[in-house]
Amino acid sequence: MQEKITDIIKKESFTKEDLVRLLSSEGEERAVFLKKVAKSYIGTIGKKVYFRGLIEFSNYCTKDCLYCGIRKSNSKVDRYNIDDDAILEAARFAHQNRYGSLVLQSGERSDDAFVERIENLLRRIKAETNGELGITISVGEQTEETFRRWFEAGAHRYLLRIESSNRDLYYKIHPQNHKHDFDTRLNCLHLLKKTGYQTGTGVMIGLPFQTYEDLADDLLFMKELNVDMVGMGPFIEHHDTPLYQYRDQLWPLQRRFEVALNMIATLRLLMPDINMVAATALQAIDPMGREKALRVGANIIMPNITPTFHRKDYQLYENKPCTDEGADDCTNCLNIRIEMAGREIGYGEWGDSRHFFKRISGKQ
Ligand code: 5AD
Ligand code: FES
């Protein structure tokens, strides 16, 4: 007889089999599982949801990930690079609207001009917002020296998804060349922690060839790496990418969405005090996707504040929401939606990962 899900949730620690059971749950059993997590976890991290204004400032990318719409080889993409003044204006928007923090995201580049540009930009944003705006960066793999320069210039969080912690699967979704090396990526995560960043990682859910066992290992990987933040969401196939050829072998979109929520709920049990993003990709499948994620464990939202003109060109996946709205529209609709999900917005607060402070004090 299989163990009951209600008994599994009560455990102090979970085996890989426990995790697979939670992640693969469906129907009534799944509903009970999610409800239990929704009820219990607010007691640990509180009701607050924190905003990180997301600026996707450029889609130039030196990488060629087989799943990504803005990969280097996709010649159909109009490439853009938002200038520093426009980025600064978006930063001021975030500051004035009391977003607390900013996420600077772009395709991956590591040339000197880029490194220097980001460093200067970080200093300008910090200066213009009286040091009040927290800054997260998400621009891929870099050298230790670069991580350090940006940290010293004012960034204090860094997101670098491992995409899949299964090395074999990693090489199935990335080209086989030195630019896409699993160990380099993993090493970057260690360097980020060493440099002093609040460090975030994440995976895609419902990739071709991916199993529930892989996903359970992904969660164990995050726990083992002792990360402070996680952002994970469903894989959504993009027709101009090589992985599109496997579209008939994927879980249906709705199932990818369900399993993504199961991942969030399960990780909340495994790592109660980390920050977890309600990923935008969830909303591409279900209009209430992010709010559903908030209910079952997420506590961070990244409203897109990229100047509207270029949003349509930052299509990592298809059906990306809010690509034709101004930032204002997004803010208004988010307020209402978050309150509907029974949560409060931590206006003007950084909302740093509680786990980070425990980690650096040696308590975790
Ligand atoms: N579907 C879902 N997520 C994607 N990403 C890239 N391409 C896709 C896709 N097709 C995610 C990756 C990357 C983040 C910026 O976007 O996980 O780290
Ligand atoms: Fe690697 Fe876009 S090319 S995530």
CSV table of C-alpha atoms in Angstrom, one decimal, residues 80-339:
chain,number,residue,atom,x,y,z
A,80,TYR,CA,17.7,45.4,-29.1
A,81,ASN,CA,19.7,47.0,-26.4
A,82,ILE,CA,17.9,49.6,-24.2
A,83,ASP,CA,20.1,52.5,-23.5
A,84,ASP,CA,21.3,53.4,-20.0
A,85,ASP,CA,19.0,56.5,-19.6
A,86,ALA,CA,15.9,54.4,-20.4
A,87,ILE,CA,17.0,51.8,-17.9
A,88,LEU,CA,17.5,54.5,-15.3
A,89,GLU,CA,14.1,55.8,-16.0
A,90,ALA,CA,12.6,52.4,-15.4
A,91,ALA,CA,14.6,52.1,-12.2
A,92,ARG,CA,13.2,55.5,-11.1
A,93,PHE,CA,9.7,54.2,-11.9
A,94,ALA,CA,10.3,51.2,-9.7
A,95,HIS,CA,11.7,53.4,-6.9
A,96,GLN,CA,8.8,55.9,-7.1
A,97,ASN,CA,6.2,53.1,-7.1
A,98,ARG,CA,7.9,51.6,-4.0
A,99,TYR,CA,8.8,48.3,-5.7
A,100,GLY,CA,11.8,47.8,-3.3
A,101,SER,CA,14.0,46.0,-5.9
A,102,LEU,CA,14.9,45.7,-9.5
A,103,VAL,CA,16.0,42.8,-11.6
A,104,LEU,CA,18.3,43.5,-14.5
A,105,GLN,CA,18.1,40.7,-17.0
A,106,SER,CA,19.5,40.2,-20.5
A,107,GLY,CA,20.9,37.7,-22.8
A,108,GLU,CA,24.4,36.5,-21.8
A,109,ARG,CA,27.4,38.5,-22.6
A,110,SER,CA,30.7,38.7,-20.9
A,111,ASP,CA,32.9,41.1,-23.0
A,112,ASP,CA,34.7,43.9,-21.3
A,113,ALA,CA,32.3,46.6,-22.6
A,114,PHE,CA,29.3,44.7,-21.2
A,115,VAL,CA,31.0,44.1,-17.8
A,116,GLU,CA,31.9,47.8,-17.5
A,117,ARG,CA,28.5,49.0,-18.7
A,118,ILE,CA,26.7,46.9,-16.0
A,119,GLU,CA,29.2,48.1,-13.3
A,120,ASN,CA,28.5,51.8,-14.2
A,121,LEU,CA,24.8,51.2,-14.5
A,122,LEU,CA,24.7,49.7,-11.1
A,123,ARG,CA,26.5,52.7,-9.5
A,124,ARG,CA,24.2,55.1,-11.3
A,125,ILE,CA,21.0,53.3,-10.2
A,126,LYS,CA,22.2,53.1,-6.6
A,127,ALA,CA,23.2,56.8,-6.6
A,128,GLU,CA,19.9,58.0,-8.2
A,129,THR,CA,17.7,56.0,-5.8
A,130,ASN,CA,19.7,56.9,-2.6
A,131,GLY,CA,20.8,53.3,-2.3
A,132,GLU,CA,17.2,52.4,-1.5
A,133,LEU,CA,16.5,50.1,-4.5
A,134,GLY,CA,17.7,46.6,-4.1
A,135,ILE,CA,19.3,45.2,-7.2
A,136,THR,CA,19.3,41.6,-8.5
A,137,ILE,CA,21.2,40.7,-11.7
A,138,SER,CA,20.5,37.9,-14.0
A,139,VAL,CA,22.8,38.0,-17.0
A,140,GLY,CA,24.3,34.5,-17.0
A,141,GLU,CA,27.7,33.0,-16.4
A,142,GLN,CA,30.6,35.4,-15.6
A,143,THR,CA,34.1,35.3,-14.1
A,144,GLU,CA,34.7,35.6,-10.3
A,145,GLU,CA,36.2,39.0,-10.9
A,146,THR,CA,33.1,40.2,-12.7
A,147,PHE,CA,30.8,38.9,-10.0
A,148,ARG,CA,33.0,40.7,-7.5
A,149,ARG,CA,33.0,44.0,-9.4
A,150,TRP,CA,29.2,44.0,-9.8
A,151,PHE,CA,28.8,43.1,-6.1
A,152,GLU,CA,30.9,46.0,-5.1
A,153,ALA,CA,29.0,48.3,-7.5
A,154,GLY,CA,25.8,47.5,-5.6
A,155,ALA,CA,24.1,44.4,-6.8
A,156,HIS,CA,23.3,42.1,-3.9
A,157,ARG,CA,21.3,39.2,-5.5
A,158,TYR,CA,22.1,37.1,-8.5
A,159,LEU,CA,19.9,34.6,-10.4
A,160,LEU,CA,21.4,31.8,-12.4
A,161,ARG,CA,19.2,28.9,-13.2
A,162,ILE,CA,20.9,25.6,-13.4
A,163,GLU,CA,18.0,24.7,-15.8
A,164,SER,CA,18.3,21.0,-14.9
A,165,SER,CA,20.6,19.5,-12.3
A,166,ASN,CA,20.7,16.3,-14.2
A,167,ARG,CA,24.0,16.5,-16.2
A,168,ASP,CA,22.7,14.2,-19.0
A,169,LEU,CA,19.5,16.1,-19.4
A,170,TYR,CA,21.5,19.4,-19.3
A,171,TYR,CA,23.5,18.3,-22.3
A,172,LYS,CA,20.3,17.3,-24.2
A,173,ILE,CA,18.9,20.8,-23.9
A,174,HIS,CA,22.1,22.7,-24.6
A,175,PRO,CA,24.5,22.4,-27.6
A,176,GLN,CA,27.6,20.3,-27.0
A,177,ASN,CA,30.3,23.0,-26.9
A,178,HIS,CA,32.5,24.7,-24.3
A,179,LYS,CA,30.0,27.6,-24.1
A,180,HIS,CA,27.4,25.4,-22.5
A,181,ASP,CA,29.3,23.5,-19.8
A,182,PHE,CA,27.4,22.1,-16.8
A,183,ASP,CA,30.4,22.3,-14.5
A,184,THR,CA,31.1,26.0,-15.4
A,185,ARG,CA,27.5,26.8,-14.6
A,186,LEU,CA,27.6,25.0,-11.3
A,187,ASN,CA,30.9,26.6,-10.4
A,188,CYS,CA,29.4,30.0,-11.0
A,189,LEU,CA,26.7,29.3,-8.4
A,190,HIS,CA,29.5,28.5,-5.9
A,191,LEU,CA,31.3,31.7,-6.8
A,192,LEU,CA,28.2,33.7,-6.4
A,193,LYS,CA,27.8,32.4,-2.9
A,194,LYS,CA,31.4,33.0,-2.1
A,195,THR,CA,31.3,36.6,-3.4
A,196,GLY,CA,28.5,37.3,-1.0
A,197,TYR,CA,25.4,37.4,-3.2
A,198,GLN,CA,22.0,36.2,-2.2
A,199,THR,CA,22.1,33.4,-4.7
A,200,GLY,CA,19.2,32.1,-6.7
A,201,THR,CA,18.8,29.2,-9.1
A,202,GLY,CA,16.0,27.3,-10.7
A,203,VAL,CA,14.9,24.8,-13.4
A,204,MET,CA,12.4,24.4,-16.1
A,205,ILE,CA,9.6,22.0,-15.6
A,206,GLY,CA,8.2,19.6,-18.2
A,207,LEU,CA,11.3,19.6,-20.5
A,208,PRO,CA,11.6,16.9,-23.1
A,209,PHE,CA,13.1,13.7,-21.6
A,210,GLN,CA,12.5,15.0,-18.0
A,211,THR,CA,11.1,12.7,-15.4
A,212,TYR,CA,9.6,13.2,-11.9
A,213,GLU,CA,12.8,11.6,-10.5
A,214,ASP,CA,14.8,14.4,-12.3
A,215,LEU,CA,12.6,17.0,-10.7
A,216,ALA,CA,12.9,15.4,-7.3
A,217,ASP,CA,16.7,15.5,-7.8
A,218,ASP,CA,16.4,19.2,-8.8
A,219,LEU,CA,14.8,20.0,-5.5
A,220,LEU,CA,17.4,18.0,-3.6
A,221,PHE,CA,20.1,19.8,-5.5
A,222,MET,CA,18.7,23.2,-4.4
A,223,LYS,CA,18.6,22.0,-0.8
A,224,GLU,CA,22.2,20.7,-1.0
A,225,LEU,CA,23.5,23.8,-2.7
A,226,ASN,CA,21.7,25.7,0.1
A,227,VAL,CA,20.5,28.5,-2.2
A,228,ASP,CA,18.7,31.6,-1.0
A,229,MET,CA,16.2,32.1,-3.8
A,230,VAL,CA,14.5,29.9,-6.5
A,231,GLY,CA,12.7,30.8,-9.7
A,232,MET,CA,11.3,27.9,-11.6
A,233,GLY,CA,8.5,27.6,-14.1
A,234,PRO,CA,7.1,25.4,-16.9
A,235,PHE,CA,9.0,24.8,-20.1
A,236,ILE,CA,7.0,26.3,-23.0
A,237,GLU,CA,8.2,25.3,-26.4
A,238,HIS,CA,9.1,28.0,-28.9
A,239,HIS,CA,8.7,27.2,-32.6
A,240,ASP,CA,12.0,28.8,-33.6
A,241,THR,CA,14.1,26.6,-31.4
A,242,PRO,CA,15.5,23.0,-31.8
A,243,LEU,CA,13.6,21.6,-28.9
A,244,TYR,CA,10.4,22.3,-30.7
A,245,GLN,CA,10.8,19.0,-32.6
A,246,TYR,CA,9.9,17.2,-29.4
A,247,ARG,CA,6.6,19.0,-28.8
A,248,ASP,CA,4.5,15.8,-29.3
A,249,GLN,CA,6.4,14.1,-26.5
A,250,LEU,CA,5.9,16.7,-23.8
A,251,TRP,CA,3.4,16.7,-21.0
A,252,PRO,CA,0.3,18.7,-22.0
A,253,LEU,CA,0.8,22.4,-21.0
A,254,GLN,CA,-1.8,22.1,-18.3
A,255,ARG,CA,0.1,19.2,-16.7
A,256,ARG,CA,3.4,21.2,-16.9
A,257,PHE,CA,1.6,24.0,-15.1
A,258,GLU,CA,0.3,21.6,-12.4
A,259,VAL,CA,3.7,20.0,-11.8
A,260,ALA,CA,5.3,23.5,-11.7
A,261,LEU,CA,2.9,24.3,-8.8
A,262,ASN,CA,3.7,21.0,-7.2
A,263,MET,CA,7.4,21.8,-7.4
A,264,ILE,CA,6.8,25.2,-5.7
A,265,ALA,CA,4.7,23.6,-2.9
A,266,THR,CA,7.2,20.8,-2.4
A,267,LEU,CA,10.2,23.1,-2.2
A,268,ARG,CA,8.4,25.3,0.3
A,269,LEU,CA,8.2,22.2,2.6
A,270,LEU,CA,11.8,21.4,1.9
A,271,MET,CA,13.2,25.0,2.2
A,272,PRO,CA,10.7,27.0,4.3
A,273,ASP,CA,12.6,30.3,4.5
A,274,ILE,CA,13.9,30.9,0.9
A,275,ASN,CA,12.5,33.4,-1.5
A,276,MET,CA,10.5,31.9,-4.3
A,277,VAL,CA,9.3,33.6,-7.4
A,278,ALA,CA,5.9,33.2,-9.0
A,279,ALA,CA,7.4,32.8,-12.5
A,280,THR,CA,5.9,34.7,-15.4
A,281,ALA,CA,5.9,31.6,-17.5
A,282,LEU,CA,3.1,30.3,-15.3
A,283,GLN,CA,0.9,33.1,-16.4
A,284,ALA,CA,1.6,32.2,-20.1
A,285,ILE,CA,-0.4,29.0,-19.4
A,286,ASP,CA,-3.0,30.2,-16.9
A,287,PRO,CA,-4.0,33.8,-16.6
A,288,MET,CA,-4.1,33.3,-12.8
A,289,GLY,CA,-0.9,31.3,-12.8
A,290,ARG,CA,1.2,33.6,-10.6
A,291,GLU,CA,-1.5,34.1,-8.1
A,292,LYS,CA,-1.9,30.3,-7.8
A,293,ALA,CA,1.8,30.0,-7.2
A,294,LEU,CA,1.6,32.6,-4.4
A,295,ARG,CA,-1.0,30.5,-2.7
A,296,VAL,CA,1.2,27.4,-2.6
A,297,GLY,CA,4.5,28.9,-1.6
A,298,ALA,CA,5.9,31.6,-3.8
A,299,ASN,CA,6.5,35.0,-2.2
A,300,ILE,CA,8.1,37.1,-4.9
A,301,ILE,CA,6.6,38.7,-8.1
A,302,MET,CA,8.6,40.3,-10.8
A,303,PRO,CA,6.4,42.8,-12.6
A,304,ASN,CA,7.8,43.5,-16.0
A,305,ILE,CA,8.8,47.2,-16.2
A,306,THR,CA,10.8,46.9,-19.4
A,307,PRO,CA,10.0,50.0,-21.6
A,308,THR,CA,7.0,48.6,-23.6
A,309,PHE,CA,8.5,49.2,-27.0
A,310,HIS,CA,10.8,46.2,-26.8
A,311,ARG,CA,8.8,43.7,-24.8
A,312,LYS,CA,7.7,41.7,-27.8
A,313,ASP,CA,11.3,41.1,-28.8
A,314,TYR,CA,12.1,39.4,-25.5
A,315,GLN,CA,10.2,36.2,-26.2
A,316,LEU,CA,12.0,33.3,-24.5
A,317,TYR,CA,8.9,31.3,-24.9
A,318,GLU,CA,5.6,31.9,-26.7
A,319,ASN,CA,2.5,33.5,-25.4
A,320,LYS,CA,4.5,35.6,-23.0
A,321,PRO,CA,2.0,37.8,-21.0
A,322,CYS,CA,1.8,41.6,-20.8
A,323,THR,CA,4.1,42.1,-23.8
A,324,ASP,CA,1.8,44.9,-25.0
A,325,GLU,CA,1.0,46.7,-21.7
A,326,GLY,CA,2.7,49.6,-20.1
A,327,ALA,CA,4.2,49.1,-16.6
A,328,ASP,CA,1.4,51.0,-15.0
A,329,ASP,CA,-1.2,48.6,-16.2
A,330,CYS,CA,0.7,45.7,-14.7
A,331,THR,CA,1.1,47.4,-11.3
A,332,ASN,CA,-2.6,48.1,-11.0
A,333,CYS,CA,-3.8,44.7,-12.0
A,334,LEU,CA,-1.2,43.1,-9.7
A,335,ASN,CA,-2.3,44.9,-6.6
A,336,ILE,CA,-5.8,43.6,-6.9
A,337,ARG,CA,-4.7,40.1,-7.8
A,338,ILE,CA,-2.3,39.8,-4.9
A,339,GLU,CA,-4.9,40.9,-2.4
